[in-house]
Short mmCIF file of C-alpha atoms and ligand atoms in Angstrom, two decimals:
data_model
loop_
_atom_site.label_atom_id
_atom_site.label_comp_id
_atom_site.label_asym_id
_atom_site.label_seq_id
_atom_site.Cartn_x
_atom_site.Cartn_y
_atom_site.Cartn_z
CA UNK A 1196 14.05 -31.78 -66.89
CA UNK A 1197 15.19 -29.56 -69.75
CA UNK A 1198 12.41 -30.89 -71.98
CA UNK A 1199 12.07 -29.50 -75.43
CA UNK A 1200 15.78 -28.86 -75.72
CA UNK A 1201 18.04 -31.24 -77.53
CA UNK A 1202 20.35 -31.76 -80.45
CA UNK A 1203 20.77 -34.31 -83.21
CA UNK A 1204 24.28 -35.70 -83.40
CA UNK A 1205 25.48 -38.58 -85.60
CA UNK A 1206 21.91 -39.33 -86.64
CA UNK A 1207 20.68 -39.68 -83.05
CA UNK A 1208 18.60 -37.23 -81.01
CA UNK A 1209 20.01 -36.32 -77.59
CA UNK A 1210 17.61 -34.73 -75.09
CA UNK A 1211 18.71 -32.03 -72.67
CA UNK A 1212 18.84 -34.48 -69.74
CA UNK A 1213 20.96 -36.91 -71.72
CA UNK A 1214 23.34 -34.13 -72.68
CA UNK A 1215 23.60 -33.07 -69.02
CA UNK A 1216 24.41 -36.63 -67.91
CA UNK A 1217 26.97 -37.02 -70.70
CA UNK A 1218 28.49 -33.63 -69.80
CA UNK A 1219 28.82 -34.50 -66.10
CA UNK A 1220 30.26 -37.94 -66.92
CA UNK A 1221 32.75 -36.30 -69.26
CA UNK A 1222 33.86 -33.76 -66.64
CA UNK A 1223 34.25 -36.48 -64.01
CA UNK A 1224 36.25 -38.63 -66.43
CA UNK A 1225 38.52 -35.68 -67.21
CA UNK A 1226 39.10 -35.06 -63.51
CA UNK A 1227 39.92 -38.72 -62.87
CA UNK A 1228 42.36 -38.65 -65.80
CA UNK A 1229 43.96 -35.49 -64.42
CA UNK A 1230 44.31 -37.18 -61.04
CA UNK A 1231 45.88 -40.24 -62.65
CA UNK A 1232 48.29 -38.10 -64.68
CA UNK A 1233 49.24 -36.21 -61.50
CA UNK A 1234 50.06 -39.46 -59.82
CA UNK A 1235 52.11 -40.74 -62.73
CA UNK A 1236 54.04 -37.49 -63.11
CA UNK A 1237 54.49 -37.31 -59.34
CA UNK A 1238 53.11 -33.76 -59.07
CA UNK A 1239 51.83 -32.49 -55.71
CA UNK A 1240 53.39 -35.27 -53.72
CA UNK A 1241 52.61 -34.73 -50.06
CA UNK A 1242 54.54 -36.53 -47.33
CA UNK A 1243 51.71 -38.98 -46.79
CA UNK A 1244 50.93 -42.60 -47.53
CA UNK A 1245 48.71 -43.28 -50.48
CA UNK A 1246 45.40 -45.06 -50.00
CA UNK A 1247 44.71 -48.67 -50.98
CA UNK A 1248 43.95 -48.08 -54.66
CA UNK A 1249 46.86 -45.75 -55.36
CA UNK A 1250 50.24 -46.44 -56.86
CA UNK A 1251 52.06 -46.87 -53.59
CA UNK A 1252 48.97 -48.29 -51.89
CA UNK A 1253 48.50 -51.87 -50.68
CA UNK A 1254 46.61 -53.08 -53.76
CA UNK A 1255 49.84 -53.65 -55.64
CA UNK A 1256 51.37 -55.67 -52.82
CA UNK A 1257 48.16 -57.69 -52.49
CA UNK A 1258 48.00 -58.34 -56.20
CA UNK A 1259 51.63 -59.43 -56.33
CA UNK A 1260 51.04 -61.69 -53.34
CA UNK A 1261 47.91 -63.25 -54.86
CA UNK A 1262 49.67 -63.94 -58.18
CA UNK A 1263 52.92 -65.24 -56.74
CA UNK A 1264 51.20 -67.36 -54.05
CA UNK A 1265 48.88 -68.95 -56.61
CA UNK A 1266 51.62 -69.66 -59.13
CA UNK A 1267 54.07 -70.83 -56.47
CA UNK A 1268 51.45 -73.11 -54.88
CA UNK A 1269 50.50 -74.65 -58.21
CA UNK A 1270 54.12 -75.12 -59.24
CA UNK A 1271 54.88 -76.96 -56.03
CA UNK A 1272 51.95 -79.32 -56.80
CA UNK A 1273 53.31 -79.77 -60.34
CA UNK A 1274 56.70 -80.46 -58.85
CA UNK A 1275 55.20 -83.29 -56.81
CA UNK A 1276 53.59 -84.79 -59.96
CA UNK A 1277 56.92 -84.61 -61.81
CA UNK A 1278 58.77 -86.18 -58.88
CA UNK A 1279 56.26 -89.03 -58.64
CA UNK A 1280 56.29 -89.53 -62.44
CA UNK A 1281 60.07 -89.76 -62.44
CA UNK A 1282 60.01 -92.23 -59.49
CA UNK A 1283 57.44 -94.49 -61.19
CA UNK A 1284 59.31 -94.29 -64.50
CA UNK A 1285 62.58 -95.33 -62.89
CA UNK A 1286 61.12 -98.05 -60.69
CA UNK A 1287 58.62 -99.12 -63.35
CA UNK A 1288 56.05 -99.73 -60.57
CA UNK A 1289 52.79 -99.39 -62.54
CA UNK A 1290 54.24 -99.46 -66.02
CA UNK A 1291 55.39 -96.45 -68.10
CA UNK A 1292 51.86 -95.33 -68.86
CA UNK A 1293 51.21 -94.28 -65.24
CA UNK A 1294 54.41 -92.22 -65.26
CA UNK A 1295 53.43 -90.49 -68.54
CA UNK A 1296 49.96 -89.73 -67.11
CA UNK A 1297 51.49 -88.17 -64.00
CA UNK A 1298 53.96 -86.18 -66.12
CA UNK A 1299 51.11 -84.69 -68.21
CA UNK A 1300 49.13 -83.95 -65.04
CA UNK A 1301 52.10 -81.97 -63.77
CA UNK A 1302 52.39 -80.20 -67.10
CA UNK A 1303 48.67 -79.31 -67.05
CA UNK A 1304 48.96 -77.85 -63.53
CA UNK A 1305 52.00 -75.81 -64.63
CA UNK A 1306 50.30 -74.44 -67.73
CA UNK A 1307 47.00 -73.67 -66.03
CA UNK A 1308 48.75 -71.87 -63.21
CA UNK A 1309 50.23 -69.47 -65.79
CA UNK A 1310 46.97 -69.35 -67.78
CA UNK A 1311 45.35 -68.25 -64.51
CA UNK A 1312 47.25 -64.95 -64.65
CA UNK A 1313 45.47 -63.38 -67.64
CA UNK A 1314 42.20 -65.06 -66.64
CA UNK A 1315 42.47 -63.47 -63.22
CA UNK A 1316 44.16 -60.21 -64.15
CA UNK A 1317 41.77 -59.04 -66.88
CA UNK A 1318 38.60 -59.10 -64.72
CA UNK A 1319 40.66 -57.87 -61.77
CA UNK A 1320 41.87 -54.81 -63.72
CA UNK A 1321 38.33 -54.08 -64.92
CA UNK A 1322 36.80 -54.31 -61.44
CA UNK A 1323 39.74 -52.43 -59.98
CA UNK A 1324 39.33 -49.58 -62.45
CA UNK A 1325 35.59 -49.31 -61.79
CA UNK A 1326 36.13 -49.19 -58.02
CA UNK A 1327 38.99 -46.74 -58.53
CA UNK A 1328 36.71 -44.46 -60.57
CA UNK A 1329 33.84 -44.66 -58.06
CA UNK A 1330 36.22 -43.93 -55.20
CA UNK A 1331 37.72 -40.94 -57.01
CA UNK A 1332 34.32 -39.53 -57.88
CA UNK A 1333 33.19 -39.99 -54.27
CA UNK A 1334 36.32 -38.22 -53.04
CA UNK A 1335 35.74 -35.47 -55.54
CA UNK A 1336 32.17 -34.98 -54.34
CA UNK A 1337 33.37 -34.80 -50.71
CA UNK A 1338 36.15 -32.38 -51.71
CA UNK A 1339 33.82 -30.13 -53.71
CA UNK A 1340 31.14 -30.30 -51.01
CA UNK A 1341 33.64 -29.26 -48.33
CA UNK A 1342 34.94 -26.47 -50.55
CA UNK A 1343 31.43 -25.24 -51.33
CA UNK A 1344 30.39 -25.18 -47.66
CA UNK A 1345 33.44 -23.06 -46.78
CA UNK A 1346 32.90 -20.82 -49.78
CA UNK A 1347 29.20 -20.23 -49.06
CA UNK A 1348 29.95 -19.33 -45.46
CA UNK A 1349 32.77 -17.00 -46.50
CA UNK A 1350 35.39 -19.03 -44.65
CA UNK A 1351 39.01 -18.48 -45.54
CA UNK A 1352 42.30 -17.58 -43.91
CA UNK A 1353 44.02 -14.23 -43.91
CA UNK A 1354 47.70 -14.10 -43.16
CA UNK A 1355 48.15 -11.77 -40.17
CA UNK A 1356 51.74 -11.08 -41.25
CA UNK A 1357 51.66 -10.35 -44.96
CA UNK A 1358 47.87 -9.94 -45.33
CA UNK A 1359 47.85 -12.53 -48.10
CA UNK A 1360 44.50 -14.19 -48.71
CA UNK A 1361 45.45 -17.81 -48.17
CA UNK A 1362 43.46 -20.26 -50.25
CA UNK A 1363 45.58 -23.26 -49.38
CA UNK A 1364 47.41 -23.01 -46.04
CA UNK A 1365 50.38 -25.32 -45.52
CA UNK A 1366 49.71 -27.61 -42.54
CA UNK A 1367 52.36 -29.24 -40.38
CA UNK A 1368 52.08 -32.79 -39.08
CA UNK A 1369 51.91 -32.67 -35.27
CA UNK A 1370 54.29 -35.60 -35.05
CA UNK A 1371 57.16 -34.90 -37.44
CA UNK A 1372 56.36 -31.30 -38.59
CA UNK A 1373 56.41 -32.43 -42.23
CA UNK A 1374 54.57 -29.93 -44.43
CA UNK A 1375 51.38 -30.99 -46.15
CA UNK A 1376 50.82 -28.49 -48.93
CA UNK A 1377 47.46 -29.73 -50.18
CA UNK A 1378 45.64 -30.95 -47.11
CA UNK A 1379 42.24 -31.73 -48.59
CA UNK A 1380 39.96 -34.73 -48.69
CA UNK A 1381 41.37 -36.67 -51.64
CA UNK A 1382 41.11 -40.20 -52.97
CA UNK A 1383 44.87 -40.39 -53.14
CA UNK A 1384 45.63 -39.78 -49.46
CA UNK A 1385 42.29 -40.18 -47.70
CA UNK A 1386 39.01 -38.41 -47.14
CA UNK A 1387 38.76 -37.52 -43.45
CA UNK A 1388 42.27 -38.40 -42.41
CA UNK A 1389 45.55 -39.27 -44.05
CA UNK A 1390 48.58 -41.09 -42.73
CA UNK A 1391 51.73 -38.99 -42.66
CA UNK A 1392 54.97 -40.62 -43.77
CA UNK A 1393 55.93 -40.68 -40.08
CA UNK A 1394 52.90 -42.87 -39.34
CA UNK A 1395 50.93 -40.13 -37.58
CA UNK A 1396 47.30 -39.41 -38.42
CA UNK A 1397 46.65 -36.06 -40.06
CA UNK A 1398 43.04 -34.76 -40.25
CA UNK A 1399 42.11 -33.38 -43.66
CA UNK A 1400 38.84 -31.57 -42.92
CA UNK A 1401 37.52 -29.18 -40.33
CA UNK A 1402 35.08 -31.84 -39.13
CA UNK A 1403 37.92 -34.27 -38.46
CA UNK A 1404 39.95 -31.70 -36.52
CA UNK A 1405 42.23 -29.97 -39.02
CA UNK A 1406 42.40 -26.92 -36.72
CA UNK A 1407 44.50 -28.92 -34.26
CA UNK A 1408 47.40 -28.68 -36.72
CA UNK A 1409 49.78 -25.76 -37.09
CA UNK A 1410 49.21 -23.80 -40.29
CA UNK A 1411 51.60 -21.51 -42.12
CA UNK A 1412 51.18 -18.95 -44.89
CA UNK A 1413 52.50 -20.29 -48.23
CA UNK A 1414 53.68 -16.80 -49.16
CA UNK A 1415 55.62 -15.53 -46.13
CA UNK A 1416 55.81 -18.86 -44.25
CA UNK A 1417 54.75 -17.32 -40.93
CA UNK A 1418 52.14 -18.94 -38.68
CA UNK A 1419 48.48 -18.35 -39.49
CA UNK A 1420 45.22 -19.28 -37.75
CA UNK A 1421 44.23 -22.82 -38.61
CA UNK A 1422 40.61 -22.90 -37.45
CA UNK A 1423 38.01 -22.48 -40.21
CA UNK A 1424 36.38 -19.12 -39.51
CA UNK A 1425 34.85 -16.13 -41.25
CA UNK A 1426 37.28 -13.22 -41.10
CA UNK A 1427 36.03 -9.74 -40.24
CA UNK A 1428 37.97 -6.67 -39.32
CA UNK A 1429 36.94 -4.40 -36.50
CA UNK A 1430 38.92 -1.17 -36.65
CA UNK A 1431 39.35 1.46 -33.96
CA UNK A 1432 39.72 4.82 -35.63
CA UNK A 1433 40.40 8.04 -33.85
CA UNK A 1434 42.88 10.88 -33.48
CA UNK A 1435 45.83 10.79 -31.15
CA UNK A 1436 44.76 10.86 -27.47
CA UNK A 1437 41.15 10.16 -28.37
CA UNK A 1438 41.50 7.04 -26.19
CA UNK A 1439 40.95 4.49 -28.93
CA UNK A 1440 43.73 2.13 -27.79
CA UNK A 1441 42.22 2.22 -24.34
CA UNK A 1442 38.81 1.48 -25.78
CA UNK A 1443 40.17 -1.49 -27.70
CA UNK A 1444 41.56 -2.94 -24.48
CA UNK A 1445 38.17 -2.42 -22.76
CA UNK A 1446 36.38 -3.91 -25.71
CA UNK A 1447 38.52 -7.06 -25.76
CA UNK A 1448 38.38 -7.59 -22.00
CA UNK A 1449 34.68 -6.87 -21.45
CA UNK A 1450 33.76 -8.92 -24.49
CA UNK A 1451 35.51 -12.01 -23.13
CA UNK A 1452 34.92 -11.47 -19.42
CA UNK A 1453 31.31 -10.30 -19.44
CA UNK A 1454 29.33 -9.90 -22.64
CA UNK A 1455 30.06 -13.19 -24.43
CA UNK A 1456 29.61 -15.38 -21.30
CA UNK A 1457 26.35 -13.50 -20.59
CA UNK A 1458 25.13 -14.24 -24.11
CA UNK A 1459 26.44 -17.83 -23.92
CA UNK A 1460 28.44 -17.35 -27.13
CA UNK A 1461 31.58 -19.42 -27.42
CA UNK A 1462 34.89 -17.73 -28.01
CA UNK A 1463 38.53 -18.70 -28.30
CA UNK A 1464 41.92 -17.17 -28.82
CA UNK A 1465 44.32 -18.88 -31.19
CA UNK A 1466 47.74 -19.82 -29.83
CA UNK A 1467 49.10 -17.22 -32.25
CA UNK A 1468 47.50 -14.36 -30.29
CA UNK A 1469 47.46 -15.92 -26.86
CA UNK A 1470 50.44 -14.04 -25.40
CA UNK A 1471 49.26 -10.63 -26.46
CA UNK A 1472 45.70 -11.31 -25.36
CA UNK A 1473 46.92 -12.44 -21.91
CA UNK A 1474 48.96 -9.25 -21.55
CA UNK A 1475 45.92 -7.15 -22.38
CA UNK A 1476 43.81 -8.92 -19.74
CA UNK A 1477 46.62 -8.56 -17.23
CA UNK A 1478 47.01 -4.82 -17.78
CA UNK A 1479 43.26 -4.33 -17.63
CA UNK A 1480 42.97 -6.17 -14.32
CA UNK A 1481 45.85 -4.15 -12.86
CA UNK A 1482 44.31 -0.87 -14.01
CA UNK A 1483 47.29 -0.03 -16.16
CA UNK A 1484 47.13 1.29 -19.69
CA UNK A 1485 48.18 -1.31 -22.19
CA UNK A 1486 51.78 -1.02 -23.33
CA UNK A 1487 52.21 0.61 -26.69
CA UNK A 1488 54.20 -2.37 -28.00
CA UNK A 1489 51.30 -4.76 -27.39
CA UNK A 1490 48.92 -2.71 -29.49
CA UNK A 1491 51.42 -1.19 -31.87
CA UNK A 1492 51.86 -4.50 -33.54
CA UNK A 1493 48.86 -3.81 -35.69
CA UNK A 1494 48.55 -7.23 -37.20
CA UNK A 1495 46.43 -10.16 -36.37
CA UNK A 1496 45.12 -9.74 -32.84
CA UNK A 1497 42.13 -12.01 -33.21
CA UNK A 1498 39.24 -13.36 -31.25
CA UNK A 1499 37.05 -16.14 -32.58
CA UNK A 1500 33.43 -15.83 -31.52
CA UNK A 1501 30.62 -18.27 -32.18
CA UNK A 1502 26.96 -17.75 -31.49
CA UNK A 1503 25.00 -20.97 -30.82
CA UNK A 1504 23.67 -22.11 -34.20
CA UNK A 1505 26.42 -20.66 -36.36
CA UNK A 1506 28.17 -23.25 -38.51
CA UNK A 1507 31.52 -21.46 -38.29
CA UNK A 1508 32.94 -18.93 -35.85
CA UNK A 1509 33.68 -15.37 -36.91
CA UNK A 1510 37.29 -14.37 -36.58
CA UNK A 1511 37.42 -10.75 -35.49
CA UNK A 1512 40.64 -9.01 -36.43
CA UNK A 1513 41.07 -6.19 -33.93
CA UNK A 1514 42.94 -3.41 -35.52
CA UNK A 1515 44.14 -0.17 -33.97
CA UNK A 1516 46.09 1.84 -36.51
CA UNK A 1517 48.26 4.58 -35.00
CA UNK A 1518 46.21 7.80 -35.08
CA UNK A 1519 48.88 9.95 -36.65
CA UNK A 1520 49.28 7.55 -39.56
CA UNK A 1521 46.09 8.47 -41.37
CA UNK A 1522 47.90 10.96 -43.53
CA UNK A 1523 50.51 8.41 -44.56
CA UNK A 1524 48.71 5.49 -46.05
CA UNK A 1525 51.65 3.12 -46.02
CA UNK A 1526 51.72 3.31 -42.25
CA UNK A 1527 48.20 1.88 -42.28
CA UNK A 1528 49.51 -1.32 -43.71
CA UNK A 1529 49.19 -4.21 -43.28
CA UNK A 1530 46.04 -3.96 -41.17
CA UNK A 1531 44.13 -2.09 -43.80
CA UNK A 1532 44.97 -4.63 -46.44
CA UNK A 1533 42.10 -6.40 -44.73
CA UNK A 1534 39.91 -3.45 -45.48
CA UNK A 1535 37.95 -5.56 -47.93
CA UNK A 1536 36.79 -7.48 -44.87
CA UNK A 1537 36.20 -4.36 -42.82
CA UNK A 1538 32.80 -4.88 -41.19
CA UNK A 1539 32.88 -2.82 -38.04
CA UNK A 1540 34.38 0.55 -37.33
CA UNK A 1541 34.58 2.24 -33.97
CA UNK A 1542 35.15 5.90 -34.53
CA UNK A 1543 36.36 7.46 -31.30
CA UNK A 1544 35.84 11.16 -30.72
CA UNK A 1545 37.62 13.24 -28.11
CA UNK A 1546 34.98 15.87 -27.26
CA UNK A 1547 37.76 18.17 -26.00
CA UNK A 1548 39.16 18.45 -29.49
CA UNK A 1549 36.33 20.93 -30.11
CA UNK A 1550 37.48 24.41 -29.08
CA UNK A 1551 34.05 25.47 -27.91
CA UNK A 1552 33.63 22.43 -25.66
CA UNK A 1553 37.10 22.91 -24.20
CA UNK A 1554 36.40 26.55 -23.51
CA UNK A 1555 33.16 25.69 -21.72
CA UNK A 1556 35.01 23.31 -19.41
CA UNK A 1557 37.76 25.80 -18.75
CA UNK A 1558 35.15 28.41 -17.83
CA UNK A 1559 33.93 25.95 -15.19
CA UNK A 1560 37.48 25.53 -13.91
CA UNK A 1561 37.91 21.88 -15.03
CA UNK A 1562 41.52 20.87 -15.54
CA UNK A 1563 41.53 18.81 -18.73
CA UNK A 1564 45.14 17.75 -18.27
CA UNK A 1565 47.87 17.42 -20.83
CA UNK A 1566 46.36 14.34 -22.53
CA UNK A 1567 43.53 16.36 -23.96
CA UNK A 1568 45.50 18.19 -26.59
CA UNK A 1569 44.34 16.51 -29.76
CA UNK A 1570 46.11 18.09 -32.69
CA UNK A 1571 43.52 16.84 -35.17
CA UNK A 1572 39.78 17.21 -34.94
CA UNK A 1573 37.63 14.15 -35.52
CA UNK A 1574 36.57 15.57 -38.85
CA UNK A 1575 40.17 15.99 -40.02
CA UNK A 1576 41.02 12.48 -38.84
CA UNK A 1577 38.15 10.93 -40.72
CA UNK A 1578 38.76 12.95 -43.90
CA UNK A 1579 42.45 12.03 -43.85
CA UNK A 1580 41.56 8.38 -43.35
CA UNK A 1581 39.02 8.40 -46.18
CA UNK A 1582 41.46 10.06 -48.57
CA UNK A 1583 44.23 7.66 -47.70
CA UNK A 1584 41.97 4.64 -48.05
CA UNK A 1585 40.53 5.77 -51.34
CA UNK A 1586 43.95 6.50 -52.75
CA UNK A 1587 45.18 3.06 -51.84
CA UNK A 1588 42.16 0.79 -52.02
CA UNK A 1589 39.35 2.64 -53.74
CA UNK A 1590 36.03 3.39 -52.09
CA UNK A 1591 35.18 2.33 -48.57
CA UNK A 1592 33.26 -0.98 -48.65
CA UNK A 1593 30.15 0.90 -47.60
CA UNK A 1594 27.59 -1.83 -47.93
CA UNK A 1595 29.06 -4.10 -45.33
CA UNK A 1596 30.36 -1.72 -42.72
CA UNK A 1597 28.62 -0.45 -39.62
CA UNK A 1598 30.06 2.23 -37.42
CA UNK A 1599 29.81 3.00 -33.73
CA UNK A 1600 30.53 6.68 -33.21
CA UNK A 1601 31.83 6.94 -29.69
CA UNK A 1602 32.11 10.15 -27.69
CA UNK A 1603 34.75 9.31 -25.12
CA UNK A 1604 35.71 10.88 -21.78
CA UNK A 1605 32.07 11.44 -20.78
CA UNK A 1606 33.00 10.94 -17.14
CA UNK A 1607 34.57 14.39 -16.72
CA UNK A 1608 32.87 16.73 -14.23
CA UNK A 1609 30.20 19.05 -15.67
CA UNK A 1610 29.98 16.84 -18.79
CA UNK A 1611 26.19 16.95 -18.74
CA UNK A 1612 26.14 20.72 -18.20
CA UNK A 1613 28.41 21.36 -21.17
CA UNK A 1614 27.31 18.68 -23.62
CA UNK A 1615 23.83 17.72 -22.49
CA UNK A 1616 25.01 14.12 -22.48
CA UNK A 1617 24.98 11.54 -19.72
CA UNK A 1618 27.50 8.73 -19.58
CA UNK A 1619 25.90 5.70 -21.20
CA UNK A 1620 23.66 7.71 -23.55
CA UNK A 1621 22.96 6.09 -26.90
CA UNK A 1622 21.58 7.51 -30.13
CA UNK A 1623 19.79 10.85 -30.55
CA UNK A 1624 21.32 12.99 -27.78
CA UNK A 1625 24.86 11.96 -28.81
CA UNK A 1626 24.13 12.61 -32.45
CA UNK A 1627 22.63 16.00 -31.57
CA UNK A 1628 25.81 16.96 -29.69
CA UNK A 1629 27.95 16.06 -32.71
CA UNK A 1630 25.60 17.83 -35.11
CA UNK A 1631 26.02 20.95 -33.06
CA UNK A 1632 29.83 20.86 -33.01
CA UNK A 1633 30.73 18.91 -36.13
CA UNK A 1634 27.75 18.63 -38.48
CA UNK A 1635 30.02 17.95 -41.40
CA UNK A 1636 31.46 14.86 -39.69
CA UNK A 1637 28.01 13.40 -38.98
CA UNK A 1638 27.18 13.79 -42.68
CA UNK A 1639 30.43 12.16 -43.73
CA UNK A 1640 30.03 9.21 -41.36
CA UNK A 1641 26.45 8.51 -42.33
CA UNK A 1642 27.36 8.72 -45.97
CA UNK A 1643 30.22 6.24 -45.65
CA UNK A 1644 28.70 3.53 -43.49
CA UNK A 1645 25.58 1.40 -43.82
CA UNK A 1646 24.60 2.16 -40.26
CA UNK A 1647 25.86 4.54 -37.58
CA UNK A 1648 25.01 4.50 -33.91
CA UNK A 1649 26.18 7.07 -31.36
CA UNK A 1650 27.42 6.44 -27.82
CA UNK A 1651 28.66 8.44 -24.86
CA UNK A 1652 31.25 6.44 -22.92
CA UNK A 1653 34.24 6.59 -20.66
CA UNK A 1654 36.93 4.17 -21.78
CA UNK A 1655 38.97 4.77 -18.65
CA UNK A 1656 36.06 4.95 -16.20
CA UNK A 1657 35.62 7.32 -13.29
CA UNK A 1658 37.05 5.00 -10.67
CA UNK A 1659 38.78 1.64 -10.28
CA UNK A 1660 37.19 -1.64 -9.22
CA UNK A 1661 37.88 -3.39 -5.87
CA UNK A 1662 41.08 -5.06 -7.14
CA UNK A 1663 42.29 -1.97 -8.95
CA UNK A 1664 40.93 -3.03 -12.34
CA UNK A 1665 39.48 -0.63 -14.84
CA UNK A 1666 35.72 -0.05 -14.79
CA UNK A 1667 34.92 1.45 -18.19
CA UNK A 1668 31.45 2.88 -18.57
CA UNK A 1669 29.13 2.68 -21.55
CA UNK A 1670 31.51 0.35 -23.42
CA UNK A 1671 29.27 -2.68 -23.06
CA UNK A 1672 26.60 -0.80 -25.04
CA UNK A 1673 29.03 -0.55 -27.95
CA UNK A 1674 29.90 -4.24 -27.74
CA UNK A 1675 26.23 -5.25 -27.60
CA UNK A 1676 25.58 -3.08 -30.65
CA UNK A 1677 28.17 -4.94 -32.72
CA UNK A 1678 27.10 -8.37 -31.52
CA UNK A 1679 23.51 -7.54 -32.49
CA UNK A 1680 24.76 -6.48 -35.90
CA UNK A 1681 26.56 -9.86 -36.29
CA UNK A 1682 23.22 -11.62 -36.27
ZN1 LIG B 115 51.84 -14.41 -45.07
ZN1 LIG B 116 54.34 -36.71 -39.69
#
């Protein structure tokens, strides 16, 4: 390894391998010294008990006990010798010589019991230090390994409240709610678990169950998701009345009720989002549009999905920014602060926003109702969004983002006659329809995303199910498309 490379230092030649070993040893030594200095200065004290080898650990008590027991035991023997010597001296039983012998025996025991201390302590300190070093290096390897695994998989936490990228969440002990600010595998507090000051066991790694603890954001101190997962944003973009909020409800419900169970992928909802998610399912099953307040809260509605074989789940941040906000970028916050993690976009198009299409339906006597008055065309919506995003965040993260272009409301009578599209169509025919009415938009979309696929759907469905629930049509195609893209 690294043959042919070396340096001469202090009259000795050091090969590349030797230099590497020396370098690693030096780094490890530095880290151990930093750890020791942290302990001495009391920095980063978490409310947990230190492990055996640490300052407040049991080694000190054990050492004190060993020393004091040994010395005390020996001194009590010496005491017996002195007592006997004094008795013999006074009574003159075996002559003075016996008494003097016993006195010196006592003295020898006394002196050796004190001489034992350095004789015992010096090797003890040496062995202790070696074990301490090995233990620290082992802990460091575990810590770095755990960190590297999370890093390589792209696992980290995003605060759903202040959109801060959280590198070190604060975890709360389940027993006493004490805050552990640096919950990592460490030599000081323990590798897989640590003992909280309250006596409770606190897991330090994802494999030992860290996600069972409550986590908070160190910046805004609000609750964050504690499971280790790969964050990805899935954004529903569309003009007002395009039906994108409706589609998000369909997407969430069908994903959990049908598509994921069918694919045998695991999924879970964090306690943080449980209430909102339940409300969405409830509204869906009752056939009622989801309340604006449930969706308006743009932050953090998450679903964790895990395909068999994935090491970590993906945490999908569902995000439905209010349609009219695309011209005012600050209204896009905080959801779009995640835009760096934007992986999936659903661009919802209201076909009736095209004058020609609307006219064709009116000619056929179809009442499009009051909901169909989109003030912005899809093209204007997308251009406004792009401008706002670029102004605030720079270019769209094109490389990583795929887009489902969804033509909604395909259940209306005469839809096929006017558009040439059938509900559930995917790909070419949908793209051809858009090309015809909004060629510029197709160009823009394909330029800004890695991949675009086109769908004709009905988010609201033509009719209700047997219990009055919504029966959206074509939406499962969109879900399947994204799941296929996830790998
Ligand atoms: Zn925060
Ligand atoms: Zn505790």
